[in-house]
Amino acid sequence: MKISWIKSSSDKNSFKIPENLGFNVISLNDNDEVDQKIDELIKNHCNTIILSNEIAGFSQKINNEYAKMKNIDIIISRDKYYKL
């Protein structure tokens, strides 16, 4: 089971804990490349992809193509940031 997180490079709040723990958190410089990055992760057998709410809005395929894939889980995180 491979899990990856995707966020915008300007987003400094999302996915801090997974990033600090060394998990695969990808920061995109160009938000329009989100579908290309998801396709790349799927080809590399990543089966769970978590997107920040901001970056999910840039995906053209999230509702049409990725939602139909049974072996891939796409999760969109909430907007709210909770301080620990």
Short mmCIF file of N, CA, C and O in Angstrom, two decimals:
data_model
loop_
_atom_site.label_atom_id
_atom_site.label_comp_id
_atom_site.label_asym_id
_atom_site.label_seq_id
_atom_site.Cartn_x
_atom_site.Cartn_y
_atom_site.Cartn_z
N MET A 1 0.85 -1.18 0.00
CA MET A 1 0.00 0.00 0.00
C MET A 1 0.89 1.24 0.00
O MET A 1 1.68 1.45 0.92
N LYS A 2 0.79 2.03 -1.04
CA LYS A 2 1.54 3.27 -1.14
C LYS A 2 0.58 4.44 -0.97
O LYS A 2 -0.49 4.46 -1.55
N ILE A 3 1.00 5.41 -0.16
CA ILE A 3 0.20 6.60 0.07
C ILE A 3 1.04 7.82 -0.29
O ILE A 3 2.22 7.90 0.10
N SER A 4 0.45 8.76 -1.02
CA SER A 4 1.13 10.01 -1.35
C SER A 4 0.19 11.17 -1.08
O SER A 4 -1.03 11.04 -1.23
N TRP A 5 0.76 12.28 -0.69
CA TRP A 5 0.01 13.51 -0.45
C TRP A 5 0.45 14.52 -1.50
O TRP A 5 1.65 14.61 -1.81
N ILE A 6 -0.50 15.32 -2.01
CA ILE A 6 -0.17 16.35 -2.99
C ILE A 6 -0.74 17.68 -2.51
O ILE A 6 -1.91 17.76 -2.13
N LYS A 7 0.10 18.71 -2.57
CA LYS A 7 -0.33 20.05 -2.19
C LYS A 7 0.39 21.06 -3.08
O LYS A 7 1.32 20.72 -3.82
N SER A 8 -0.03 22.30 -3.00
CA SER A 8 0.61 23.39 -3.73
C SER A 8 1.89 23.78 -2.99
O SER A 8 1.96 23.72 -1.76
N SER A 9 2.90 24.20 -3.72
CA SER A 9 4.15 24.61 -3.07
C SER A 9 3.97 25.86 -2.22
O SER A 9 4.73 26.09 -1.29
N SER A 10 2.93 26.64 -2.49
CA SER A 10 2.67 27.84 -1.68
C SER A 10 1.90 27.51 -0.40
O SER A 10 1.80 28.35 0.49
N ASP A 11 1.39 26.30 -0.28
CA ASP A 11 0.64 25.86 0.88
C ASP A 11 1.60 25.37 1.96
O ASP A 11 2.17 24.29 1.86
N LYS A 12 1.78 26.17 2.97
CA LYS A 12 2.72 25.83 4.04
C LYS A 12 2.06 25.12 5.22
O LYS A 12 2.74 24.66 6.12
N ASN A 13 0.73 25.02 5.23
CA ASN A 13 0.01 24.46 6.38
C ASN A 13 -0.41 23.00 6.20
O ASN A 13 -0.47 22.27 7.17
N SER A 14 -0.73 22.60 5.01
CA SER A 14 -1.25 21.25 4.79
C SER A 14 -0.16 20.19 4.90
O SER A 14 0.97 20.40 4.45
N PHE A 15 -0.53 19.08 5.49
CA PHE A 15 0.28 17.85 5.53
C PHE A 15 1.64 18.04 6.20
O PHE A 15 2.62 17.42 5.82
N LYS A 16 1.70 18.88 7.21
CA LYS A 16 2.96 19.09 7.93
C LYS A 16 3.43 17.84 8.66
O LYS A 16 4.60 17.51 8.64
N ILE A 17 2.51 17.16 9.31
CA ILE A 17 2.89 15.97 10.10
C ILE A 17 3.43 14.87 9.20
O ILE A 17 4.52 14.34 9.46
N PRO A 18 2.72 14.48 8.11
CA PRO A 18 3.30 13.44 7.24
C PRO A 18 4.65 13.87 6.64
O PRO A 18 5.56 13.07 6.50
N GLU A 19 4.75 15.16 6.29
CA GLU A 19 5.99 15.66 5.70
C GLU A 19 7.14 15.57 6.71
O GLU A 19 8.24 15.12 6.38
N ASN A 20 6.89 15.96 7.96
CA ASN A 20 7.92 15.89 9.00
C ASN A 20 8.30 14.45 9.35
O ASN A 20 9.41 14.20 9.81
N LEU A 21 7.37 13.53 9.15
CA LEU A 21 7.67 12.11 9.41
C LEU A 21 8.36 11.43 8.23
O LEU A 21 8.69 10.25 8.31
N GLY A 22 8.54 12.17 7.13
CA GLY A 22 9.28 11.62 5.99
C GLY A 22 8.43 10.91 4.96
O GLY A 22 8.97 10.21 4.09
N PHE A 23 7.12 11.06 5.03
CA PHE A 23 6.26 10.44 4.03
C PHE A 23 6.34 11.20 2.71
O PHE A 23 6.87 12.31 2.65
N ASN A 24 5.79 10.62 1.67
CA ASN A 24 5.85 11.18 0.32
C ASN A 24 4.84 12.32 0.16
O ASN A 24 3.71 12.09 -0.27
N VAL A 25 5.24 13.54 0.50
CA VAL A 25 4.41 14.72 0.32
C VAL A 25 4.98 15.49 -0.86
O VAL A 25 6.13 15.92 -0.83
N ILE A 26 4.17 15.65 -1.89
CA ILE A 26 4.60 16.30 -3.13
C ILE A 26 4.06 17.71 -3.16
O ILE A 26 2.86 17.93 -2.97
N SER A 27 4.94 18.67 -3.40
CA SER A 27 4.54 20.07 -3.53
C SER A 27 4.66 20.47 -4.99
O SER A 27 5.74 20.40 -5.58
N LEU A 28 3.54 20.85 -5.58
CA LEU A 28 3.53 21.23 -7.00
C LEU A 28 3.73 22.73 -7.17
O LEU A 28 3.05 23.53 -6.53
N ASN A 29 4.66 23.10 -8.05
CA ASN A 29 4.86 24.51 -8.37
C ASN A 29 3.75 25.02 -9.29
O ASN A 29 3.34 26.17 -9.19
N ASP A 30 3.31 24.17 -10.19
CA ASP A 30 2.23 24.53 -11.12
C ASP A 30 1.02 23.67 -10.78
O ASP A 30 1.01 22.46 -11.03
N ASN A 31 0.00 24.27 -10.23
CA ASN A 31 -1.19 23.53 -9.78
C ASN A 31 -1.91 22.81 -10.92
O ASN A 31 -2.60 21.83 -10.68
N ASP A 32 -1.75 23.28 -12.14
CA ASP A 32 -2.41 22.65 -13.28
C ASP A 32 -1.81 21.29 -13.63
O ASP A 32 -2.36 20.56 -14.43
N GLU A 33 -0.69 20.93 -13.03
CA GLU A 33 -0.04 19.65 -13.29
C GLU A 33 -0.52 18.54 -12.36
O GLU A 33 0.05 17.45 -12.34
N VAL A 34 -1.58 18.78 -11.62
CA VAL A 34 -2.05 17.80 -10.63
C VAL A 34 -2.47 16.49 -11.30
O VAL A 34 -2.14 15.41 -10.80
N ASP A 35 -3.16 16.55 -12.43
CA ASP A 35 -3.58 15.31 -13.10
C ASP A 35 -2.39 14.52 -13.62
O ASP A 35 -2.38 13.29 -13.53
N GLN A 36 -1.38 15.21 -14.13
CA GLN A 36 -0.17 14.52 -14.59
C GLN A 36 0.52 13.82 -13.43
O GLN A 36 0.99 12.69 -13.56
N LYS A 37 0.58 14.47 -12.28
CA LYS A 37 1.23 13.87 -11.10
C LYS A 37 0.43 12.68 -10.59
O LYS A 37 1.01 11.65 -10.22
N ILE A 38 -0.89 12.79 -10.59
CA ILE A 38 -1.73 11.65 -10.16
C ILE A 38 -1.54 10.48 -11.10
O ILE A 38 -1.38 9.33 -10.66
N ASP A 39 -1.52 10.73 -12.42
CA ASP A 39 -1.29 9.66 -13.39
C ASP A 39 0.06 8.99 -13.16
O ASP A 39 0.18 7.77 -13.23
N GLU A 40 1.07 9.79 -12.87
CA GLU A 40 2.41 9.25 -12.60
C GLU A 40 2.41 8.37 -11.34
O GLU A 40 3.00 7.30 -11.33
N LEU A 41 1.73 8.83 -10.29
CA LEU A 41 1.65 8.04 -9.06
C LEU A 41 0.91 6.72 -9.28
O LEU A 41 1.30 5.69 -8.74
N ILE A 42 -0.16 6.76 -10.07
CA ILE A 42 -0.91 5.53 -10.37
C ILE A 42 -0.04 4.54 -11.13
O ILE A 42 -0.04 3.35 -10.85
N LYS A 43 0.75 5.04 -12.09
CA LYS A 43 1.66 4.16 -12.84
C LYS A 43 2.72 3.55 -11.93
O LYS A 43 3.20 2.46 -12.18
N ASN A 44 3.07 4.26 -10.86
CA ASN A 44 4.05 3.75 -9.89
C ASN A 44 3.40 2.96 -8.76
O ASN A 44 3.99 2.80 -7.70
N HIS A 45 2.17 2.51 -8.99
CA HIS A 45 1.44 1.63 -8.08
C HIS A 45 1.08 2.28 -6.74
O HIS A 45 1.00 1.59 -5.72
N CYS A 46 0.88 3.56 -6.74
CA CYS A 46 0.38 4.25 -5.54
C CYS A 46 -1.14 4.10 -5.55
O CYS A 46 -1.79 4.46 -6.53
N ASN A 47 -1.70 3.54 -4.49
CA ASN A 47 -3.14 3.27 -4.51
C ASN A 47 -3.95 4.21 -3.62
O ASN A 47 -5.18 4.16 -3.64
N THR A 48 -3.31 5.07 -2.84
CA THR A 48 -4.02 6.07 -2.04
C THR A 48 -3.34 7.42 -2.23
O THR A 48 -2.15 7.56 -1.97
N ILE A 49 -4.11 8.39 -2.72
CA ILE A 49 -3.59 9.72 -2.99
C ILE A 49 -4.46 10.72 -2.24
O ILE A 49 -5.68 10.72 -2.41
N ILE A 50 -3.82 11.53 -1.42
CA ILE A 50 -4.54 12.52 -0.62
C ILE A 50 -4.19 13.90 -1.17
O ILE A 50 -3.02 14.26 -1.27
N LEU A 51 -5.21 14.65 -1.54
CA LEU A 51 -5.03 15.98 -2.13
C LEU A 51 -5.48 17.05 -1.16
O LEU A 51 -6.48 16.89 -0.46
N SER A 52 -4.77 18.17 -1.15
CA SER A 52 -5.27 19.32 -0.40
C SER A 52 -6.50 19.83 -1.14
O SER A 52 -6.64 19.64 -2.35
N ASN A 53 -7.39 20.46 -0.43
CA ASN A 53 -8.62 20.96 -1.03
C ASN A 53 -8.31 21.95 -2.14
O ASN A 53 -8.95 21.96 -3.18
N GLU A 54 -7.30 22.77 -1.92
CA GLU A 54 -6.90 23.77 -2.92
C GLU A 54 -6.47 23.12 -4.22
O GLU A 54 -6.90 23.50 -5.30
N ILE A 55 -5.62 22.12 -4.15
CA ILE A 55 -5.06 21.48 -5.35
C ILE A 55 -6.10 20.61 -6.05
O ILE A 55 -6.07 20.46 -7.26
N ALA A 56 -7.06 20.07 -5.31
CA ALA A 56 -8.10 19.22 -5.91
C ALA A 56 -8.95 20.01 -6.88
O ALA A 56 -9.45 19.46 -7.87
N GLY A 57 -9.12 21.29 -6.65
CA GLY A 57 -9.91 22.13 -7.55
C GLY A 57 -9.30 22.29 -8.93
O GLY A 57 -9.99 22.64 -9.88
N PHE A 58 -8.02 21.99 -9.08
CA PHE A 58 -7.35 22.11 -10.37
C PHE A 58 -7.42 20.83 -11.19
O PHE A 58 -7.02 20.82 -12.35
N SER A 59 -7.89 19.74 -10.62
CA SER A 59 -7.96 18.47 -11.32
C SER A 59 -9.16 18.42 -12.26
O SER A 59 -10.28 18.70 -11.86
N GLN A 60 -8.89 18.05 -13.50
CA GLN A 60 -9.95 17.90 -14.49
C GLN A 60 -10.52 16.49 -14.49
O GLN A 60 -11.64 16.27 -14.93
N LYS A 61 -9.76 15.52 -14.00
CA LYS A 61 -10.13 14.11 -14.09
C LYS A 61 -10.68 13.52 -12.79
O LYS A 61 -11.09 12.37 -12.77
N ILE A 62 -10.70 14.27 -11.72
CA ILE A 62 -11.00 13.71 -10.40
C ILE A 62 -12.40 13.10 -10.32
O ILE A 62 -12.58 12.04 -9.74
N ASN A 63 -13.38 13.73 -10.91
CA ASN A 63 -14.75 13.21 -10.83
C ASN A 63 -15.08 12.25 -11.97
O ASN A 63 -15.90 11.37 -11.79
N ASN A 64 -14.45 12.41 -13.10
CA ASN A 64 -14.79 11.58 -14.25
C ASN A 64 -13.99 10.29 -14.34
O ASN A 64 -14.54 9.21 -14.42
N GLU A 65 -12.69 10.42 -14.31
CA GLU A 65 -11.83 9.26 -14.55
C GLU A 65 -11.40 8.55 -13.27
O GLU A 65 -11.56 7.34 -13.14
N TYR A 66 -10.87 9.29 -12.31
CA TYR A 66 -10.32 8.66 -11.10
C TYR A 66 -11.41 8.06 -10.21
O TYR A 66 -11.18 7.06 -9.54
N ALA A 67 -12.59 8.64 -10.20
CA ALA A 67 -13.68 8.13 -9.36
C ALA A 67 -14.12 6.74 -9.80
O ALA A 67 -14.65 5.97 -9.01
N LYS A 68 -13.91 6.40 -11.06
CA LYS A 68 -14.32 5.10 -11.60
C LYS A 68 -13.30 3.99 -11.35
O LYS A 68 -13.61 2.83 -11.52
N MET A 69 -12.11 4.36 -10.93
CA MET A 69 -11.07 3.36 -10.68
C MET A 69 -11.30 2.70 -9.33
O MET A 69 -11.32 3.37 -8.31
N LYS A 70 -11.48 1.42 -9.33
CA LYS A 70 -11.80 0.68 -8.11
C LYS A 70 -10.58 0.47 -7.21
O LYS A 70 -10.72 0.35 -6.01
N ASN A 71 -9.38 0.42 -7.78
CA ASN A 71 -8.20 0.12 -6.99
C ASN A 71 -7.44 1.37 -6.53
O ASN A 71 -6.38 1.25 -5.92
N ILE A 72 -7.96 2.56 -6.82
CA ILE A 72 -7.32 3.81 -6.44
C ILE A 72 -8.26 4.60 -5.54
O ILE A 72 -9.43 4.78 -5.85
N ASP A 73 -7.74 5.07 -4.41
CA ASP A 73 -8.52 5.93 -3.51
C ASP A 73 -7.97 7.34 -3.58
O ASP A 73 -6.79 7.57 -3.30
N ILE A 74 -8.82 8.29 -3.98
CA ILE A 74 -8.47 9.70 -4.00
C ILE A 74 -9.22 10.36 -2.85
O ILE A 74 -10.44 10.30 -2.78
N ILE A 75 -8.48 10.99 -1.95
CA ILE A 75 -9.07 11.61 -0.77
C ILE A 75 -8.76 13.11 -0.83
O ILE A 75 -7.62 13.50 -1.08
N ILE A 76 -9.77 13.92 -0.58
CA ILE A 76 -9.60 15.37 -0.55
C ILE A 76 -9.67 15.81 0.90
O ILE A 76 -10.65 15.54 1.59
N SER A 77 -8.63 16.49 1.36
CA SER A 77 -8.58 16.90 2.76
C SER A 77 -9.46 18.13 2.99
O SER A 77 -9.85 18.82 2.06
N ARG A 78 -9.73 18.40 4.25
CA ARG A 78 -10.53 19.56 4.62
C ARG A 78 -9.71 20.84 4.49
O ARG A 78 -8.49 20.81 4.45
N ASP A 79 -10.42 21.96 4.51
CA ASP A 79 -9.77 23.28 4.47
C ASP A 79 -9.21 23.69 5.82
O ASP A 79 -8.26 24.44 5.89
N LYS A 80 -9.81 23.26 6.89
CA LYS A 80 -9.46 23.76 8.22
C LYS A 80 -8.15 23.14 8.69
O LYS A 80 -7.89 21.97 8.50
N TYR A 81 -7.35 23.98 9.32
CA TYR A 81 -6.09 23.54 9.88
C TYR A 81 -6.22 23.60 11.40
O TYR A 81 -6.60 24.60 11.96
N TYR A 82 -5.91 22.52 12.03
CA TYR A 82 -6.01 22.45 13.48
C TYR A 82 -4.61 22.49 14.08
O TYR A 82 -3.73 21.78 13.64
N LYS A 83 -4.44 23.32 15.06
CA LYS A 83 -3.14 23.41 15.73
C LYS A 83 -3.12 22.39 16.86
O LYS A 83 -4.08 22.25 17.60
N LEU A 84 -2.02 21.71 16.97
CA LEU A 84 -1.86 20.69 18.02
C LEU A 84 -1.28 21.31 19.26
O LEU A 84 -0.51 22.18 19.26
#
